[in-house]
PDB file of C-alpha atoms in Angstrom:
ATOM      1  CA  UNK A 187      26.985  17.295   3.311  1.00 65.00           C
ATOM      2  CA  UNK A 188      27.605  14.253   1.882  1.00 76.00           C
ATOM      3  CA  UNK A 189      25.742  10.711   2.556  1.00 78.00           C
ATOM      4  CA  UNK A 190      27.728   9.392   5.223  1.00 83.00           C
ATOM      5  CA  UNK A 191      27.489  12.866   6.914  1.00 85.00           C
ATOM      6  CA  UNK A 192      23.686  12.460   6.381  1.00 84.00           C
ATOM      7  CA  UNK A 193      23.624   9.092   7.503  1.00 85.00           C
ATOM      8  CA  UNK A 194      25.743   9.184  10.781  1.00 88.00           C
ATOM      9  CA  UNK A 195      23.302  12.027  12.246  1.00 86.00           C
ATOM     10  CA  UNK A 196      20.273   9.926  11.233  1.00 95.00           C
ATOM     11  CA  UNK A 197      18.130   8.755  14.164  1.00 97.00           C
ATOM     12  CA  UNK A 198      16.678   5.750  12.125  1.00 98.00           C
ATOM     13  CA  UNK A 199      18.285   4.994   8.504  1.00 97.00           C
ATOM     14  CA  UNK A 200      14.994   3.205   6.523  1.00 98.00           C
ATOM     15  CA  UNK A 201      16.712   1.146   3.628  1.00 97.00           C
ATOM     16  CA  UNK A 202      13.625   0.256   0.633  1.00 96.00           C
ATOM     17  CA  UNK A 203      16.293   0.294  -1.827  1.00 95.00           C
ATOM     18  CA  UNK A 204      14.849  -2.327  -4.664  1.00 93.00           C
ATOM     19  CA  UNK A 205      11.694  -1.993  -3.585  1.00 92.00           C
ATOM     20  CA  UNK A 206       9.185  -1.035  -6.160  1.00 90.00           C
ATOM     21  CA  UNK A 207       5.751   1.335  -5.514  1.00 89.00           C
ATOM     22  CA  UNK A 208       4.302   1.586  -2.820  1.00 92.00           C
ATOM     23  CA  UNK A 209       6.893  -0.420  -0.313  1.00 93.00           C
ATOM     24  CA  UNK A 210       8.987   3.301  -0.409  1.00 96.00           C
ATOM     25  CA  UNK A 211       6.222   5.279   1.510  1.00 97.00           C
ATOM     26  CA  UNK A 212       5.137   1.910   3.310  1.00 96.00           C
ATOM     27  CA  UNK A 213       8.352   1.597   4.777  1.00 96.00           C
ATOM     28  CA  UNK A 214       8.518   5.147   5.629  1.00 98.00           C
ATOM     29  CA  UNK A 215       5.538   4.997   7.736  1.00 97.00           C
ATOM     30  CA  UNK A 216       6.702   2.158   9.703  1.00 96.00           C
ATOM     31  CA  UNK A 217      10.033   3.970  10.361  1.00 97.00           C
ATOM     32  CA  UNK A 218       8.811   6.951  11.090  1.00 98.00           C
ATOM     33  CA  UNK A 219       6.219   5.549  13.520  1.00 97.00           C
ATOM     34  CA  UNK A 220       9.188   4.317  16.127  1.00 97.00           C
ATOM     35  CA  UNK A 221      10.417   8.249  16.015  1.00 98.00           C
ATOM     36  CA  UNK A 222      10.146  11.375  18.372  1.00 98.00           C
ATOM     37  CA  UNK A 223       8.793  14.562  16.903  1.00 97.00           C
ATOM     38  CA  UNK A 224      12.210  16.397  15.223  1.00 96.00           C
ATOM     39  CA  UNK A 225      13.811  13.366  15.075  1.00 97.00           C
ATOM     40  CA  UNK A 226      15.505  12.541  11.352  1.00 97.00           C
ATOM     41  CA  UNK A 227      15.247   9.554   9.596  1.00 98.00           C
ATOM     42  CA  UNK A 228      16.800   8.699   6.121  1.00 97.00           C
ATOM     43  CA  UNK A 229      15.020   7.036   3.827  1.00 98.00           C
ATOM     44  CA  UNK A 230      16.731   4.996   0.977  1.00 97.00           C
ATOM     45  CA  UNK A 231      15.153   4.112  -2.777  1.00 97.00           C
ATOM     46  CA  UNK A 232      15.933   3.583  -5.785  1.00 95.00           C
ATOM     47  CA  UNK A 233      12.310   3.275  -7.300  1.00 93.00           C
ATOM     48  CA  UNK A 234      12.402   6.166  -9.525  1.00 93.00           C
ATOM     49  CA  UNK A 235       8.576   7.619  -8.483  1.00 94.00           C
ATOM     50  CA  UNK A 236       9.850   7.607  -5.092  1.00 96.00           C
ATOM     51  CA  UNK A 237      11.712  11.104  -5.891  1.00 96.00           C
ATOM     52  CA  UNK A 238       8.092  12.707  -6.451  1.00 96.00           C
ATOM     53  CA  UNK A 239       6.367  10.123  -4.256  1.00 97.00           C
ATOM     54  CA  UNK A 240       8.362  10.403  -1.101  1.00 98.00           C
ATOM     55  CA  UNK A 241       7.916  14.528  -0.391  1.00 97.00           C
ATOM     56  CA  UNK A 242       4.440  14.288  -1.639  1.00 97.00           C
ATOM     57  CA  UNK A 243       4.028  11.595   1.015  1.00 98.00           C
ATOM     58  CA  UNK A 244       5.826  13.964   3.675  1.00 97.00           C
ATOM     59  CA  UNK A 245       3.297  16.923   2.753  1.00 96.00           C
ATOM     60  CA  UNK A 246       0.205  14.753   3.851  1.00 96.00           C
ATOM     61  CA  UNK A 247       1.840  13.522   6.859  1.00 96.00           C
ATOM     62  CA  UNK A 248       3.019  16.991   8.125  1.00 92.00           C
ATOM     63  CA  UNK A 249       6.846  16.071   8.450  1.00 97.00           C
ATOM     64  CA  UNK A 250       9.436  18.033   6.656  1.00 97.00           C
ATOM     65  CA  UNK A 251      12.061  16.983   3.861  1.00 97.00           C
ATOM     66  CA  UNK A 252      14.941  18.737   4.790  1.00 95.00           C
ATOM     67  CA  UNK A 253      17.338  17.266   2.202  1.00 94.00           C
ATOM     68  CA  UNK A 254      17.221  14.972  -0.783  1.00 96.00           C
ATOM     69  CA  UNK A 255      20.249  13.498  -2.374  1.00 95.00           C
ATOM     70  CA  UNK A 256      20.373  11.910  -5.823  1.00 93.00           C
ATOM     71  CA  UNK A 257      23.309   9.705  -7.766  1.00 87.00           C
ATOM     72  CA  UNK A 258      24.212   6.385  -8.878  1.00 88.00           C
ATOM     73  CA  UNK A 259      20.367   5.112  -9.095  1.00 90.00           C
ATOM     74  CA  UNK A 260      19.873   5.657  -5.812  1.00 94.00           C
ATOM     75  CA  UNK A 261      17.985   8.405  -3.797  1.00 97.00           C
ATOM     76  CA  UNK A 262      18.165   9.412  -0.216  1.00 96.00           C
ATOM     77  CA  UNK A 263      15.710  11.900   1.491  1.00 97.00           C
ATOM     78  CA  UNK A 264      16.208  13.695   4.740  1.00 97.00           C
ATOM     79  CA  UNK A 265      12.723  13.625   6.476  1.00 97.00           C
ATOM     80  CA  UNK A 266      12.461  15.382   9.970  1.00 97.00           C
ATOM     81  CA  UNK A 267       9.456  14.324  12.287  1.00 97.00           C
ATOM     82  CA  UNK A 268       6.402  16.704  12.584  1.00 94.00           C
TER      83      UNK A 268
ATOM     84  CA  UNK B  49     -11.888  15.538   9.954  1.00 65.00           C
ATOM     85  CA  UNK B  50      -9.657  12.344   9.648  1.00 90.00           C
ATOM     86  CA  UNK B  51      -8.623  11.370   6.238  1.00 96.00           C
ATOM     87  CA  UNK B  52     -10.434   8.364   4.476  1.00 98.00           C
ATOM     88  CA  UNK B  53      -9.850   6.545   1.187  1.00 98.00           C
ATOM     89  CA  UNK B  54     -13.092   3.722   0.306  1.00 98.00           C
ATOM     90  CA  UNK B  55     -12.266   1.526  -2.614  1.00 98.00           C
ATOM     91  CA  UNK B  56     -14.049  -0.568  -4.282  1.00 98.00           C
ATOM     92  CA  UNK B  57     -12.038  -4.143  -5.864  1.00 98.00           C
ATOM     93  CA  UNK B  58     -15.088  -5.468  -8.285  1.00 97.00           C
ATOM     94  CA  UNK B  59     -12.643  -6.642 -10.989  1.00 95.00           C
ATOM     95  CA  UNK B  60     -11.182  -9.954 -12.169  1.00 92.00           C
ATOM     96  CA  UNK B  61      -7.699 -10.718 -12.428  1.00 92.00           C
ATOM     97  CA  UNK B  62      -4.435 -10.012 -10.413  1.00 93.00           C
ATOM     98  CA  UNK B  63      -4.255  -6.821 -11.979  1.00 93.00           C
ATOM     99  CA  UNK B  64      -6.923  -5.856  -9.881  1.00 95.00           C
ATOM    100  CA  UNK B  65      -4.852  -6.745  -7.023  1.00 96.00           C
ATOM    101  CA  UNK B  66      -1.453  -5.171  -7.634  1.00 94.00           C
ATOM    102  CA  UNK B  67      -4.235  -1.868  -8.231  1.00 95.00           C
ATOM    103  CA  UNK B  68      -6.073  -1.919  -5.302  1.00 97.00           C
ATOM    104  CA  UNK B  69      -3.058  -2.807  -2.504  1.00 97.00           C
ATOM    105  CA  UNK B  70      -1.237   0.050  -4.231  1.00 96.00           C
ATOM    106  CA  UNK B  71      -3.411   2.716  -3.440  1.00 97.00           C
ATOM    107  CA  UNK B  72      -4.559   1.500  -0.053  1.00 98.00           C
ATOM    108  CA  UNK B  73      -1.064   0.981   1.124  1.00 97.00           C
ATOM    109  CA  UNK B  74      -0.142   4.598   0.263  1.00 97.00           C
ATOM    110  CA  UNK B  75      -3.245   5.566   1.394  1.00 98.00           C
ATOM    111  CA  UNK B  76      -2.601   4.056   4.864  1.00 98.00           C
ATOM    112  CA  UNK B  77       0.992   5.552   4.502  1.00 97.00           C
ATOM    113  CA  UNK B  78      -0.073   9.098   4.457  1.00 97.00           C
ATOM    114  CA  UNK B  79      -2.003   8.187   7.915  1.00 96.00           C
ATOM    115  CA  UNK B  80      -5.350   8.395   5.393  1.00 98.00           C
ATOM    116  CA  UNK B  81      -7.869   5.526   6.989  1.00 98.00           C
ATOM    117  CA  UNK B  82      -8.499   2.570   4.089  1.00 98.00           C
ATOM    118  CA  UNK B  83     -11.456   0.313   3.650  1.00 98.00           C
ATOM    119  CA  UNK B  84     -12.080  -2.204   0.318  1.00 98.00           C
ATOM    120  CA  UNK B  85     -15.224  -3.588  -0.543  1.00 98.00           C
ATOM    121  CA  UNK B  86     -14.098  -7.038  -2.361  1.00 98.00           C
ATOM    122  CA  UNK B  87     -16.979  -8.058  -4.527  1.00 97.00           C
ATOM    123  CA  UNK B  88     -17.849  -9.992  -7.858  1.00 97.00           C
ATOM    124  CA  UNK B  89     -14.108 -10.936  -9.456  1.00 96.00           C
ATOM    125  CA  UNK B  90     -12.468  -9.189  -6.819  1.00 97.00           C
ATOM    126  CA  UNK B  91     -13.527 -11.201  -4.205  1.00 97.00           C
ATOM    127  CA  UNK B  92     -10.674 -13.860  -4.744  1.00 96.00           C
ATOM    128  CA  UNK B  93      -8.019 -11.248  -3.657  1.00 97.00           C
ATOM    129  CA  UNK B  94      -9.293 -12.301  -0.417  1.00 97.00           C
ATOM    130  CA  UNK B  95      -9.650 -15.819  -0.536  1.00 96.00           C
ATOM    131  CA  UNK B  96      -7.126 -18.435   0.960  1.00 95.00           C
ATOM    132  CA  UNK B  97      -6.744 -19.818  -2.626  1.00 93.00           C
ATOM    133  CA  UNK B  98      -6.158 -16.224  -3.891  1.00 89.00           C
ATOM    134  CA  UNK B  99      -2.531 -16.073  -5.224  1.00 80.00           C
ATOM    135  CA  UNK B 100      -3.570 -19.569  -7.562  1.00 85.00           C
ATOM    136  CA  UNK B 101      -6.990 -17.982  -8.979  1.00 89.00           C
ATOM    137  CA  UNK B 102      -5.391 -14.427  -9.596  1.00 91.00           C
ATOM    138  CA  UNK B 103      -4.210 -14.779 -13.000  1.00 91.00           C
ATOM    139  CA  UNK B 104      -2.881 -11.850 -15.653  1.00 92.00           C
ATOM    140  CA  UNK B 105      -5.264 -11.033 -18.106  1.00 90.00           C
ATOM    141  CA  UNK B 106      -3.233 -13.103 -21.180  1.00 91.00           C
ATOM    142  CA  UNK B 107      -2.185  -9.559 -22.776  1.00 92.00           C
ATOM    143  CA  UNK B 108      -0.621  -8.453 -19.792  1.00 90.00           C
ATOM    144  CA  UNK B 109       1.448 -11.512 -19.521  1.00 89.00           C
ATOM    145  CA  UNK B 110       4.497  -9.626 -20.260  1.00 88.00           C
ATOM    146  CA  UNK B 111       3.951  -7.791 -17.300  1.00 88.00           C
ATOM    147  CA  UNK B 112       5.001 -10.427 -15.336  1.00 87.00           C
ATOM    148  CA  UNK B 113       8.508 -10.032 -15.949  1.00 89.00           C
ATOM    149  CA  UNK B 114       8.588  -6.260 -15.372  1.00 87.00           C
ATOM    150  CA  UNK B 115       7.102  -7.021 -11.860  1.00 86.00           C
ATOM    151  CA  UNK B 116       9.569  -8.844 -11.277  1.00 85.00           C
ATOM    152  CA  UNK B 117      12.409  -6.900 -12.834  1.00 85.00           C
ATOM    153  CA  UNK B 118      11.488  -4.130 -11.037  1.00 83.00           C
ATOM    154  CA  UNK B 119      10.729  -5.737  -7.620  1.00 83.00           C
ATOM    155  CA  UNK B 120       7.088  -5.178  -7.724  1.00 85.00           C
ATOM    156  CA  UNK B 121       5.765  -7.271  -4.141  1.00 87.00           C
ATOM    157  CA  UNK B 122       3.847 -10.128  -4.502  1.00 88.00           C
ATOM    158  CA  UNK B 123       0.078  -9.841  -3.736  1.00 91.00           C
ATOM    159  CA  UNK B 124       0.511 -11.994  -0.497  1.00 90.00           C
ATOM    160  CA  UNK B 125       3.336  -9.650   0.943  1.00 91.00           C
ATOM    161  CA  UNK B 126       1.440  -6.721  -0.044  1.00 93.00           C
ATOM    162  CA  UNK B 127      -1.843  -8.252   1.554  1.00 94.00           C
ATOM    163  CA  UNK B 128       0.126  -8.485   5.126  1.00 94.00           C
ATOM    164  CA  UNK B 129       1.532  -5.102   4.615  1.00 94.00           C
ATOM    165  CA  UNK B 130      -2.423  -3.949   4.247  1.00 96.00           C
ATOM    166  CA  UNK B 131      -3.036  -6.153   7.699  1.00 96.00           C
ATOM    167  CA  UNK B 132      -0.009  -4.263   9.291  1.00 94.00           C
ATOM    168  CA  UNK B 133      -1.300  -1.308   8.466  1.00 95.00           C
ATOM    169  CA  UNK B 134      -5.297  -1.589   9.298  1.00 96.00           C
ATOM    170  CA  UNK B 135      -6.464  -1.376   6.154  1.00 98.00           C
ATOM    171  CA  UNK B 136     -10.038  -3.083   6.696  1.00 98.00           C
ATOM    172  CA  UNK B 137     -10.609  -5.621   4.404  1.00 98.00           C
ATOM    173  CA  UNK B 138     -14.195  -6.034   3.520  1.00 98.00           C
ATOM    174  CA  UNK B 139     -15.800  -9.216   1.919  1.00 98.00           C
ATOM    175  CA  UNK B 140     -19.462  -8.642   0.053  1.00 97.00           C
ATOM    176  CA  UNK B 141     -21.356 -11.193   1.818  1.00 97.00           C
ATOM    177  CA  UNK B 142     -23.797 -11.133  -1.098  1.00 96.00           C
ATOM    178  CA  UNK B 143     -20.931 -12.643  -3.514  1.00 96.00           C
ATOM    179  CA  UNK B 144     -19.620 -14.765  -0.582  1.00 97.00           C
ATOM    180  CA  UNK B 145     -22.736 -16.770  -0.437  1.00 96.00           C
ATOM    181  CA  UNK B 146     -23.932 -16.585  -4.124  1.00 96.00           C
ATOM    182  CA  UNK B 147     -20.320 -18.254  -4.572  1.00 95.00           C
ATOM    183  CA  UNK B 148     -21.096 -20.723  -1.969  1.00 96.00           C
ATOM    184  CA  UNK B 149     -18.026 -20.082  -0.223  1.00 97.00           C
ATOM    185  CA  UNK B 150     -17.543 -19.674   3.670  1.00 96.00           C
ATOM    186  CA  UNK B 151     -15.968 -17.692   5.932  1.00 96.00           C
ATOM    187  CA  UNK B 152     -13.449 -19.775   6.848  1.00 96.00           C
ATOM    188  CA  UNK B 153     -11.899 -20.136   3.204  1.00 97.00           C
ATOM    189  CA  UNK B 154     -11.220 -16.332   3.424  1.00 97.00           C
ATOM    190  CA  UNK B 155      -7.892 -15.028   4.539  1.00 96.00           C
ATOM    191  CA  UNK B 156      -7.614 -14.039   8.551  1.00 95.00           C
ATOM    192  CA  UNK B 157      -8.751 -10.617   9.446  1.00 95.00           C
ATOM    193  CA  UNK B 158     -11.115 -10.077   6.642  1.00 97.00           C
ATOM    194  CA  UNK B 159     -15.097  -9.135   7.799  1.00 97.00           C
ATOM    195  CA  UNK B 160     -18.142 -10.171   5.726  1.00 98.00           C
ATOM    196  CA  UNK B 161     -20.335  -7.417   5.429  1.00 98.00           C
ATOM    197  CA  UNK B 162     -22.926  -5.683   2.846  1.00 97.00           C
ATOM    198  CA  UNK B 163     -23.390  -2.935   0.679  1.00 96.00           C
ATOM    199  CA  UNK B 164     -24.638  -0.257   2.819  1.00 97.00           C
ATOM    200  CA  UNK B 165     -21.872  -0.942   5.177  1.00 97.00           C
ATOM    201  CA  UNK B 166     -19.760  -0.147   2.801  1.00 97.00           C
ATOM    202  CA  UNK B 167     -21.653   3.166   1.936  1.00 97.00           C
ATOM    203  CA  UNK B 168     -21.523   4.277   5.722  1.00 97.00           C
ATOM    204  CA  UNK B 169     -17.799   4.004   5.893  1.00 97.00           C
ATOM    205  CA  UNK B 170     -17.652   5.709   2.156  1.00 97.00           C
ATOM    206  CA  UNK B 171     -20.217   8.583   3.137  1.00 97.00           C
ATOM    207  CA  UNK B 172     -17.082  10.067   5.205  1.00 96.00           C
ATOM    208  CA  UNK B 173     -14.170   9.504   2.591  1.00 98.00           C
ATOM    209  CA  UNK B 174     -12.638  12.314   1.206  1.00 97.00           C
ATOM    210  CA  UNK B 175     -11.501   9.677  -1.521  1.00 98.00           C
ATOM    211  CA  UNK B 176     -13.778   6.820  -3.318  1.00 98.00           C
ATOM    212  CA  UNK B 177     -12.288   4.518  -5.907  1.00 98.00           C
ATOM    213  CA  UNK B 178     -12.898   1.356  -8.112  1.00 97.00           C
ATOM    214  CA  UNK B 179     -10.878  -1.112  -9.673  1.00 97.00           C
TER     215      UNK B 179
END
């Protein structure tokens, strides 16, 4: 799939693209707040921690990473609701 | 049992800020409950006149510019992010009134309390921590 795919089926794209640690997994809380259980939201970064910070930040809140995508300095993660 | 991060911010300086509001904001992140005791140098993190007192140490100076190279929030935003997210913010009394300062020269939302308040929200964190 590629990110347009990814992003069209998103229920809530969460852009913290330039934003540096923590904002990544700040903004990922707010977003994922406003969601339904199995819902998907996309989460964009380019802080480069944010590839080990965001699924370690999905395993304490009990959602799932179903996809991350990497290229051009930027990162996008999949994350489905718990 | 709820999760529960307790930090202490004793420490001078703004490094002590960018420290402190990065691990709480994660903390609060990963739905983990946050509390920080701001006492001795860290109390001006809190104080209305915060961002002018909190000064890099002079050999972290060139820090500055990799902050802001790399987007790094400043201490005010990340201090409303904190609010957002309920991090408590806790001023030492103790310091507060060996400073002479008052409670309304403190930033909104922040509660005056003690040492052993502190220690009763602390007793129940799974993670304790001082900068």
């Amino acid at each position: 799939m590629n990110v347009q795919e990814i992003v069209a089926k998103a229920d809530l794209v969460v852009d913290a693209s330039g934003l540096g640690c923590p904002m990544p997994v700040v903004r990922a809380k707010k977003g994922i707040d406003t969601l339904q259980s199995g819902q998907i939201m996309v989460l964009k970064a380019t802080d480069r921690g944010s590839l080990k910070d965001v699924p370690a930040w999905v395993q304490q809140t009990r959602h799932t990473l179903e996809e991350v995508v990497e290229g051009d300095g930027e990162y996008i993660f999949v994350v489905r609701k718990g | 049992m709820a999760k529960r991060v307790a930090i202490i911010a004793s420490g001078g300086g703004l490094e002590t800020a960018y420290k402190t509001f990065n691990i709480a904001l994660a903390g609060a992140a990963m739905d983990a409950e946050v509390a920080i005791f701001f006492t001795f140098e860290g109390l001006p993190i809190v104080h209305k006149q915060g961002p002018s007192m909190l000064k890099l140490k002079p050999e972290n100076e060139p820090m500055a510019e990799g902050f802001a190279r790399t987007n790094v929030p400043p201490i005010d935003q990340l201090i409303e992010a904190a609010k957002e997210s309920g991090i408590r913010l806790i001023a030492c009394q103790m310091t507060v009134d060996a400073l002479g300062w008052k409670a309304d020269d403190f930033i909104d939302g922040v509660e005056f309390a003690g040492a052993a308040t502190f220690l009763d929200y602390a007793m129940e964190a799974q993670v304790t921590l001082n900068f």
